[in-house]
Amino acid sequence: MATPKSPLSDTVLNMTESATLKMAALGREAKAQGHDVIALSLGEPDFDTPEHIKEAAKVALDEGYTKYTPVPGYPELRQAIADKFRNENGLDYTADQIVVSNGAKQSIFNIAHALLNEGDEVIILAPFWVSYSAIVELAGGTPVPVGAGIEDDYKVSADAIAAAITDKTKFILFSSPCNPTGSVYTGDELSAIARMLVRFPDVYVVSDEIYELINFTGEHASIGACPEVKDRTITVNGFAKGFAMTGWRLGYMGAPLEIAKACTKLQGQSTSGANSIAQRAGLHALTTSLAPSHAMKDAFAKRRELIIGGLKKIEGLKVNHPQGAFYLFPDVSAFFGKSAGGSTINDSDELAEYLLTSAHVATVGGSSFGAPDCLRISYAASEEQLTEAIARITKALGELK
Ligand SMILES: Cc1ncc(COP(=O)(O)O)c(C=O)c1O
């Protein structure tokens, strides 16, 4: 009898599974088998949402914010976002240029679908967040990674970007602070990219600033504030990381009006907009004290020192000093070709699997971030867990010969 054909679309069959979610699932499996797994694979703060934001959600329910919202978000939230952009980031978007979505991920999904035709190219600064390439491909575009190594703190120069631009390039996509490297582009570095783009007036910029509030330099720079590209920059941000609100699914963009309207049209035929209660809580988060966010950032800064201090002592591991987010992205290529217990490590994905099975520490291999020599280690975990993880990683890597 013939095997039945898969009912699934080519789109889904060709899609890659998210490496971070895959490692999280493997970690859960190991935990279910009774192992004491330390999860350093996750992209979310281990803190709970600040109490005053949760209170605002309860009030929203009591006040009856339970109906469909306008597709691009409540007007008062869009105005608060425009005010935040202006006052805190020097960005010039009016409220009608703001679109609120179910997370920054959906904002990027909307942008890609609003801008890309089959075969259009998107320059993705590498290492990059895993979903960027998948989203660009889903929208029919071709991801063009342009990378930098640990010796440059994983920051790509304006010249390297210019060399990759072709007449098919639609936009440049990057995050700062960056997932997975924790790198932060300075105002000068962004300004150099903006000046270079004067030569390429049709190329847009998509700046993902979701980690804005987890920045240890004390200074967050937005490329959309540079006069050369202010009219063609789409700025994405959200509540997940800085306010510990990953589960609330709330993000937003500021975009040229034509693009904001296109994203609203797309959203009107897909999600109908973001959750009403989350929007009210988000409004409260944006218009009250940022003290809880700053306290979380300070805790991350302390953990960063702890984990860097521990991992720097491991021979062969190349570690830099990231300035933001909650990730360390060491170069682990010195361990390739080494073995333990009869199995040889050939790449960072295999190293991540080795650390999970032998040390019960979950990390993520770098290949899906466009950096096969590296390993992403999230330090959104308690100091006790990090101390224990450092000891386990040190022992497991030491056993590789
Ligand atoms: C760089 C980057 N952008 C966007 C997102 C998604 O944010 P949200 O949860 O708001 O969809 C993440 C989450 O991991 C991220 O790391």
Tab-separated table of C-alpha atoms and ligand atoms in Angstrom:
chain	number	residue	atom	x	y	z
A	1	MET	CA	0.000	0.000	0.000
A	2	ALA	CA	1.315	3.459	-0.868
A	3	THR	CA	2.335	5.637	2.099
A	4	PRO	CA	-0.235	8.437	2.520
A	5	LYS	CA	1.030	11.871	1.456
A	6	SER	CA	1.717	14.398	4.209
A	7	PRO	CA	-1.170	16.856	4.491
A	8	LEU	CA	1.255	19.607	5.470
A	9	SER	CA	2.145	22.560	3.268
A	10	ASP	CA	5.611	22.922	1.736
A	11	THR	CA	5.929	26.122	3.776
A	12	VAL	CA	5.668	24.274	7.062
A	13	LEU	CA	7.646	21.270	5.901
A	14	ASN	CA	10.519	23.539	4.848
A	15	MET	CA	10.490	25.576	8.055
A	16	THR	CA	13.276	24.989	10.561
A	17	GLU	CA	12.324	24.260	14.156
A	18	SER	CA	13.373	26.929	16.647
A	19	ALA	CA	16.676	25.742	18.167
A	20	THR	CA	15.966	27.491	21.452
A	21	LEU	CA	12.574	25.806	21.794
A	22	LYS	CA	14.134	22.453	20.820
A	23	MET	CA	16.779	22.750	23.552
A	24	ALA	CA	14.097	23.788	26.043
A	25	ALA	CA	12.133	20.633	25.138
A	26	LEU	CA	15.223	18.411	25.489
A	27	GLY	CA	15.921	20.034	28.851
A	28	ARG	CA	12.354	19.318	30.017
A	29	GLU	CA	12.744	15.701	28.850
A	30	ALA	CA	15.947	15.283	30.884
A	31	LYS	CA	14.176	16.860	33.876
A	32	ALA	CA	11.248	14.443	33.493
A	33	GLN	CA	13.761	11.591	33.633
A	34	GLY	CA	14.709	12.839	37.076
A	35	HIS	CA	17.857	14.833	36.230
A	36	ASP	CA	18.483	18.113	37.985
A	37	VAL	CA	18.743	20.265	34.853
A	38	ILE	CA	19.899	23.885	35.023
A	39	ALA	CA	18.235	25.694	32.122
A	40	LEU	CA	20.559	28.313	30.660
A	41	SER	CA	18.837	27.971	27.310
A	42	LEU	CA	15.915	30.309	27.786
A	43	GLY	CA	15.348	33.742	26.365
A	44	GLU	CA	13.257	35.097	29.183
A	45	PRO	CA	13.842	36.862	32.483
A	46	ASP	CA	13.428	34.552	35.484
A	47	PHE	CA	11.670	37.394	37.347
A	48	ASP	CA	7.920	37.747	37.711
A	49	THR	CA	6.110	40.729	36.175
A	50	PRO	CA	6.281	43.686	38.633
A	51	GLU	CA	3.314	43.788	40.982
A	52	HIS	CA	2.020	47.222	39.928
A	53	ILE	CA	1.724	46.043	36.304
A	54	LYS	CA	-0.227	42.956	37.369
A	55	GLU	CA	-2.503	45.256	39.418
A	56	ALA	CA	-3.157	47.386	36.319
A	57	ALA	CA	-4.329	44.248	34.494
A	58	LYS	CA	-6.729	43.404	37.311
A	59	VAL	CA	-8.109	46.943	37.220
A	60	ALA	CA	-8.523	46.671	33.424
A	61	LEU	CA	-10.654	43.558	33.882
A	62	ASP	CA	-12.777	45.227	36.548
A	63	GLU	CA	-13.200	48.301	34.359
A	64	GLY	CA	-14.479	46.161	31.491
A	65	TYR	CA	-11.591	46.240	29.021
A	66	THR	CA	-12.774	42.943	27.600
A	67	LYS	CA	-13.855	43.808	24.053
A	68	TYR	CA	-12.051	43.913	20.708
A	69	THR	CA	-9.556	46.755	20.627
A	70	PRO	CA	-8.753	48.930	17.594
A	71	VAL	CA	-6.542	46.741	15.342
A	72	PRO	CA	-3.325	48.820	15.812
A	73	GLY	CA	-3.919	49.179	19.580
A	74	TYR	CA	-5.744	51.520	21.979
A	75	PRO	CA	-5.136	55.183	20.996
A	76	GLU	CA	-3.891	56.074	24.495
A	77	LEU	CA	-1.299	53.269	24.367
A	78	ARG	CA	-0.137	54.287	20.886
A	79	GLN	CA	0.222	57.868	22.131
A	80	ALA	CA	2.204	56.696	25.191
A	81	ILE	CA	4.512	54.707	22.900
A	82	ALA	CA	5.015	57.707	20.594
A	83	ASP	CA	5.821	59.820	23.690
A	84	LYS	CA	8.256	57.187	24.982
A	85	PHE	CA	9.990	57.008	21.592
A	86	ARG	CA	10.305	60.807	21.482
A	87	ASN	CA	11.367	61.398	25.087
A	88	GLU	CA	13.596	58.400	25.700
A	89	ASN	CA	14.944	57.486	22.264
A	90	GLY	CA	14.886	60.702	20.206
A	91	LEU	CA	12.570	59.030	17.684
A	92	ASP	CA	10.051	60.978	15.698
A	93	TYR	CA	6.922	58.822	15.278
A	94	THR	CA	3.371	60.131	15.690
A	95	ALA	CA	0.705	57.947	17.342
A	96	ASP	CA	-0.716	56.915	13.959
A	97	GLN	CA	2.703	55.496	13.047
A	98	ILE	CA	2.564	53.065	15.979
A	99	VAL	CA	1.217	49.508	15.649
A	100	VAL	CA	0.792	47.375	18.774
A	101	SER	CA	1.037	43.596	18.263
A	102	ASN	CA	1.161	40.273	20.091
A	103	GLY	CA	4.848	40.596	20.869
A	104	ALA	CA	7.844	42.004	19.034
A	105	LYS	CA	7.996	38.742	17.131
A	106	GLN	CA	4.656	39.474	15.511
A	107	SER	CA	5.783	43.036	14.763
A	108	ILE	CA	8.749	41.613	12.820
A	109	PHE	CA	6.481	39.063	11.142
A	110	ASN	CA	4.150	41.879	10.037
A	111	ILE	CA	7.043	44.001	8.755
A	112	ALA	CA	8.514	41.139	6.715
A	113	HIS	CA	5.143	40.322	5.172
A	114	ALA	CA	4.366	43.979	4.502
A	115	LEU	CA	7.684	44.667	2.746
A	116	LEU	CA	8.991	41.534	1.038
A	117	ASN	CA	8.344	40.140	-2.400
A	118	GLU	CA	9.688	36.758	-3.510
A	119	GLY	CA	13.475	36.961	-3.852
A	120	ASP	CA	13.953	40.259	-1.997
A	121	GLU	CA	17.025	40.190	0.209
A	122	VAL	CA	17.267	41.069	3.880
A	123	ILE	CA	20.673	41.728	5.385
A	124	ILE	CA	20.654	40.201	8.852
A	125	LEU	CA	23.513	41.221	11.107
A	126	ALA	CA	24.983	37.989	12.486
A	127	PRO	CA	25.001	36.375	14.967
A	128	PHE	CA	21.232	36.923	14.906
A	129	TRP	CA	18.101	35.891	16.771
A	130	VAL	CA	16.920	32.531	15.396
A	131	SER	CA	13.499	33.724	14.253
A	132	TYR	CA	14.801	36.467	11.930
A	133	SER	CA	15.860	34.126	9.137
A	134	ALA	CA	12.784	31.895	9.520
A	135	ILE	CA	10.420	34.890	9.358
A	136	VAL	CA	12.180	36.389	6.330
A	137	GLU	CA	11.985	33.045	4.516
A	138	LEU	CA	8.305	32.618	5.401
A	139	ALA	CA	7.625	35.989	3.801
A	140	GLY	CA	9.404	34.883	0.595
A	141	GLY	CA	12.592	36.822	1.234
A	142	THR	CA	16.198	35.651	1.190
A	143	PRO	CA	18.205	36.150	4.381
A	144	VAL	CA	21.722	37.462	3.756
A	145	PRO	CA	23.710	37.115	6.982
A	146	VAL	CA	26.623	39.511	7.432
A	147	GLY	CA	28.640	38.594	10.469
A	148	ALA	CA	31.361	39.647	12.869
A	149	GLY	CA	33.363	37.515	15.291
A	150	ILE	CA	34.116	37.706	18.990
A	151	GLU	CA	37.255	39.804	18.345
A	152	ASP	CA	34.896	42.598	17.170
A	153	ASP	CA	32.435	41.927	19.979
A	154	TYR	CA	30.204	40.502	17.236
A	155	LYS	CA	29.474	43.999	15.884
A	156	VAL	CA	29.255	44.383	12.122
A	157	SER	CA	30.857	47.429	10.489
A	158	ALA	CA	29.150	49.810	8.075
A	159	ASP	CA	31.638	48.751	5.358
A	160	ALA	CA	30.785	45.060	5.738
A	161	ILE	CA	27.073	45.889	5.410
A	162	ALA	CA	27.686	48.109	2.369
A	163	ALA	CA	29.574	45.277	0.662
A	164	ALA	CA	26.534	42.984	0.995
A	165	ILE	CA	23.926	45.435	-0.353
A	166	THR	CA	22.565	44.616	-3.814
A	167	ASP	CA	19.667	46.055	-5.818
A	168	LYS	CA	17.490	43.356	-4.225
A	169	THR	CA	18.199	44.456	-0.644
A	170	LYS	CA	14.952	45.555	1.006
A	171	PHE	CA	16.038	46.116	4.592
A	172	ILE	CA	18.680	45.531	7.227
A	173	LEU	CA	17.568	43.724	10.369
A	174	PHE	CA	19.374	43.584	13.706
A	175	SER	CA	18.918	43.751	17.464
A	176	SER	CA	20.817	45.962	19.898
A	177	PRO	CA	21.258	44.952	22.695
A	178	CYS	CA	21.644	41.733	20.742
A	179	ASN	CA	20.237	38.267	21.188
A	180	PRO	CA	22.352	36.028	21.141
A	181	THR	CA	25.577	37.997	21.776
A	182	GLY	CA	24.570	40.648	24.319
A	183	SER	CA	26.424	43.205	22.173
A	184	VAL	CA	25.306	46.822	22.204
A	185	TYR	CA	25.917	49.105	19.217
A	186	THR	CA	27.050	52.579	20.295
A	187	GLY	CA	25.560	55.792	18.919
A	188	ASP	CA	28.729	56.318	16.849
A	189	GLU	CA	28.572	52.826	15.351
A	190	LEU	CA	24.907	53.282	14.417
A	191	SER	CA	25.610	56.719	13.027
A	192	ALA	CA	28.337	55.241	10.765
A	193	ILE	CA	25.788	52.719	9.423
A	194	ALA	CA	23.225	55.505	8.886
A	195	ARG	CA	25.765	57.656	6.989
A	196	MET	CA	26.719	54.690	4.795
A	197	LEU	CA	23.031	54.159	3.945
A	198	VAL	CA	22.821	57.606	2.324
A	199	ARG	CA	24.328	55.833	-0.725
A	200	PHE	CA	21.444	53.323	-0.717
A	201	PRO	CA	18.201	55.327	-0.445
A	202	ASP	CA	15.892	52.331	-1.081
A	203	VAL	CA	17.195	50.248	1.815
A	204	TYR	CA	15.105	50.326	5.004
A	205	VAL	CA	16.296	49.599	8.536
A	206	VAL	CA	14.483	47.387	11.036
A	207	SER	CA	15.907	48.020	14.490
A	208	ASP	CA	14.824	45.534	17.158
A	209	GLU	CA	15.285	47.196	20.546
A	210	ILE	CA	13.431	44.659	22.713
A	211	TYR	CA	16.392	44.457	25.158
A	212	GLU	CA	16.639	48.249	25.523
A	213	LEU	CA	16.129	48.188	29.284
A	214	ILE	CA	18.789	45.518	29.859
A	215	ASN	CA	21.777	47.615	28.880
A	216	PHE	CA	24.751	47.938	31.226
A	217	THR	CA	26.379	50.865	29.404
A	218	GLY	CA	23.793	53.293	30.749
A	219	GLU	CA	23.158	54.542	27.216
A	220	HIS	CA	20.786	53.066	24.646
A	221	ALA	CA	21.123	54.379	21.091
A	222	SER	CA	18.422	54.057	18.410
A	223	ILE	CA	19.462	54.182	14.753
A	224	GLY	CA	16.111	55.787	13.892
A	225	ALA	CA	17.328	58.925	15.654
A	226	CYS	CA	20.004	59.407	12.965
A	227	PRO	CA	18.765	62.053	10.494
A	228	GLU	CA	20.060	60.100	7.462
A	229	VAL	CA	17.643	57.186	8.042
A	230	LYS	CA	14.923	58.583	10.303
A	231	ASP	CA	12.295	58.386	7.543
A	232	ARG	CA	13.073	54.778	6.648
A	233	THR	CA	13.661	53.147	10.009
A	234	ILE	CA	11.156	50.843	11.641
A	235	THR	CA	11.786	50.565	15.362
A	236	VAL	CA	10.536	47.452	17.142
A	237	ASN	CA	10.240	47.173	20.907
A	238	GLY	CA	8.044	45.469	23.473
A	239	PHE	CA	7.393	44.516	27.048
A	240	ALA	CA	8.666	40.921	27.227
A	241	LYS	CA	12.242	41.431	28.367
A	242	GLY	CA	12.514	44.796	30.139
A	243	PHE	CA	9.277	44.362	32.096
A	244	ALA	CA	9.447	40.554	32.507
A	245	MET	CA	6.201	40.176	30.545
A	246	THR	CA	7.031	37.376	28.090
A	247	GLY	CA	3.701	35.588	28.557
A	248	TRP	CA	1.582	38.707	28.066
A	249	ARG	CA	2.456	38.846	24.345
A	250	LEU	CA	2.743	42.583	23.822
A	251	GLY	CA	5.087	44.390	21.454
A	252	TYR	CA	5.013	47.356	19.110
A	253	MET	CA	6.630	49.181	16.245
A	254	GLY	CA	7.036	52.733	15.037
A	255	ALA	CA	7.169	52.884	11.226
A	256	PRO	CA	6.735	55.191	8.232
A	257	LEU	CA	2.963	55.752	7.946
A	258	GLU	CA	2.533	53.677	4.783
A	259	ILE	CA	4.213	50.681	6.454
A	260	ALA	CA	2.300	51.121	9.725
A	261	LYS	CA	-0.957	51.082	7.736
A	262	ALA	CA	0.119	47.962	5.804
A	263	CYS	CA	0.979	46.163	9.056
A	264	THR	CA	-2.411	47.156	10.499
A	265	LYS	CA	-4.099	45.730	7.386
A	266	LEU	CA	-2.199	42.441	7.808
A	267	GLN	CA	-3.011	42.322	11.498
A	268	GLY	CA	-6.680	43.005	10.756
A	269	GLN	CA	-6.803	39.773	8.753
A	270	SER	CA	-4.789	37.692	11.215
A	271	THR	CA	-4.883	38.421	14.959
A	272	SER	CA	-7.242	41.448	15.017
A	273	GLY	CA	-4.808	43.084	17.441
A	274	ALA	CA	-3.240	42.547	20.835
A	275	ASN	CA	-5.014	41.435	24.003
A	276	SER	CA	-7.039	44.241	25.634
A	277	ILE	CA	-5.912	43.561	29.214
A	278	ALA	CA	-2.241	43.280	28.251
A	279	GLN	CA	-2.526	46.618	26.433
A	280	ARG	CA	-3.898	48.351	29.540
A	281	ALA	CA	-1.131	46.805	31.661
A	282	GLY	CA	1.433	47.885	29.063
A	283	LEU	CA	0.130	51.451	29.172
A	284	HIS	CA	0.625	51.434	32.923
A	285	ALA	CA	4.141	49.955	32.577
A	286	LEU	CA	5.182	52.698	30.158
A	287	THR	CA	3.770	55.581	32.145
A	288	THR	CA	4.952	54.705	35.665
A	289	SER	CA	8.315	54.279	37.351
A	290	LEU	CA	10.931	52.138	35.639
A	291	ALA	CA	12.497	51.321	39.029
A	292	PRO	CA	11.522	47.583	38.918
A	293	SER	CA	13.033	47.266	35.425
A	294	HIS	CA	16.224	48.953	36.594
A	295	ALA	CA	16.416	46.612	39.594
A	296	MET	CA	16.166	43.602	37.261
A	297	LYS	CA	18.895	45.087	35.064
A	298	ASP	CA	21.149	45.513	38.108
A	299	ALA	CA	20.574	41.865	39.065
A	300	PHE	CA	21.502	40.794	35.517
A	301	ALA	CA	24.648	42.930	35.683
A	302	LYS	CA	25.729	41.119	38.856
A	303	ARG	CA	25.068	37.714	37.320
A	304	ARG	CA	26.976	38.708	34.204
A	305	GLU	CA	30.100	39.300	36.292
A	306	LEU	CA	29.584	36.005	38.091
A	307	ILE	CA	29.305	33.917	34.938
A	308	ILE	CA	32.021	35.728	32.995
A	309	GLY	CA	34.379	35.377	35.969
A	310	GLY	CA	33.667	31.642	36.169
A	311	LEU	CA	33.796	30.801	32.480
A	312	LYS	CA	36.890	32.896	31.748
A	313	LYS	CA	38.893	30.435	33.838
A	314	ILE	CA	38.111	27.559	31.461
A	315	GLU	CA	41.000	26.946	29.129
A	316	GLY	CA	39.980	27.055	25.474
A	317	LEU	CA	36.738	28.987	26.025
A	318	LYS	CA	36.872	32.440	24.413
A	319	VAL	CA	34.652	34.823	26.384
A	320	ASN	CA	33.999	38.529	25.757
A	321	HIS	CA	32.251	41.098	27.956
A	322	PRO	CA	28.765	41.724	26.515
A	323	GLN	CA	27.147	45.050	27.390
A	324	GLY	CA	23.469	44.085	27.394
A	325	ALA	CA	20.655	41.506	27.349
A	326	PHE	CA	21.303	38.385	29.475
A	327	TYR	CA	23.392	36.213	27.207
A	328	LEU	CA	26.999	35.164	26.973
A	329	PHE	CA	28.150	33.906	23.592
A	330	PRO	CA	31.559	32.260	24.000
A	331	ASP	CA	33.526	30.868	21.069
A	332	VAL	CA	33.836	27.150	21.799
A	333	SER	CA	35.635	26.030	18.622
A	334	ALA	CA	38.717	24.967	20.627
A	335	PHE	CA	36.702	21.952	21.825
A	336	PHE	CA	35.806	20.664	18.356
A	337	GLY	CA	37.460	17.343	17.572
A	338	LYS	CA	37.751	16.447	21.280
A	339	SER	CA	36.039	13.408	22.803
A	340	ALA	CA	34.661	12.053	26.047
A	341	GLY	CA	33.154	8.627	26.675
A	342	GLY	CA	33.779	7.552	23.088
A	343	SER	CA	31.855	10.364	21.365
A	344	THR	CA	33.537	13.221	19.558
A	345	ILE	CA	32.292	16.811	19.550
A	346	ASN	CA	32.178	18.159	16.006
A	347	ASP	CA	30.296	21.431	16.420
A	348	SER	CA	28.621	23.681	18.974
A	349	ASP	CA	25.241	21.931	18.633
A	350	GLU	CA	26.913	18.683	19.667
A	351	LEU	CA	28.690	20.509	22.483
A	352	ALA	CA	25.312	21.800	23.736
A	353	GLU	CA	23.958	18.231	23.673
A	354	TYR	CA	27.067	16.995	25.486
A	355	LEU	CA	26.636	19.629	28.219
A	356	LEU	CA	22.987	18.658	28.595
A	357	THR	CA	23.578	14.918	28.836
A	358	SER	CA	26.812	14.943	30.839
A	359	ALA	CA	26.469	18.078	32.996
A	360	HIS	CA	22.685	18.574	32.873
A	361	VAL	CA	23.134	22.188	31.847
A	362	ALA	CA	20.957	23.331	28.933
A	363	THR	CA	22.518	25.866	26.525
A	364	VAL	CA	21.950	26.428	22.781
A	365	GLY	CA	24.420	25.685	19.975
A	366	GLY	CA	25.320	28.651	17.788
A	367	SER	CA	24.562	27.347	14.290
A	368	SER	CA	20.948	28.506	14.265
A	369	PHE	CA	22.139	31.976	15.321
A	370	GLY	CA	24.461	32.051	12.306
A	371	ALA	CA	27.558	31.361	14.447
A	372	PRO	CA	28.468	27.654	14.464
A	373	ASP	CA	31.624	28.249	16.542
A	374	CYS	CA	29.687	29.628	19.494
A	375	LEU	CA	27.353	28.604	22.286
A	376	ARG	CA	24.566	30.744	23.744
A	377	ILE	CA	24.402	30.747	27.507
A	378	SER	CA	21.533	32.641	29.110
A	379	TYR	CA	22.236	33.959	32.593
A	380	ALA	CA	18.590	34.638	33.410
A	381	ALA	CA	18.939	32.244	36.355
A	382	SER	CA	19.650	32.623	40.074
A	383	GLU	CA	23.199	33.181	41.340
A	384	GLU	CA	23.089	29.749	43.033
A	385	GLN	CA	22.109	28.076	39.765
A	386	LEU	CA	24.789	29.969	37.870
A	387	THR	CA	27.487	29.014	40.387
A	388	GLU	CA	26.486	25.363	40.128
A	389	ALA	CA	26.301	25.559	36.310
A	390	ILE	CA	29.810	27.032	36.110
A	391	ALA	CA	31.165	24.147	38.200
A	392	ARG	CA	29.398	21.567	36.044
A	393	ILE	CA	30.456	23.157	32.733
A	394	THR	CA	34.067	23.443	33.952
A	395	LYS	CA	34.114	19.749	34.873
A	396	ALA	CA	32.440	18.562	31.658
A	397	LEU	CA	34.670	20.622	29.363
A	398	GLY	CA	37.723	19.481	31.341
A	399	GLU	CA	36.812	15.882	30.566
A	400	LEU	CA	36.989	16.489	26.815
A	401	LYS	CA	40.339	15.244	25.535
B	1	LIG	C1	15.913	39.860	19.587
B	1	LIG	C2	14.518	39.463	19.933
B	1	LIG	N1	13.507	40.084	19.319
B	1	LIG	C3	12.228	39.767	19.584
B	1	LIG	C4	11.926	38.778	20.502
B	1	LIG	C5	10.479	38.422	20.728
B	1	LIG	O1	9.872	39.272	21.606
B	1	LIG	P1	8.330	39.059	22.005
B	1	LIG	O2	8.306	38.077	23.125
B	1	LIG	O3	7.869	40.433	22.381
B	1	LIG	O4	7.618	38.548	20.800
B	1	LIG	C6	12.944	38.104	21.168
B	1	LIG	C7	12.626	37.013	22.111
B	1	LIG	O5	13.405	36.156	22.410
B	1	LIG	C8	14.271	38.457	20.871
B	1	LIG	O6	15.286	37.847	21.488
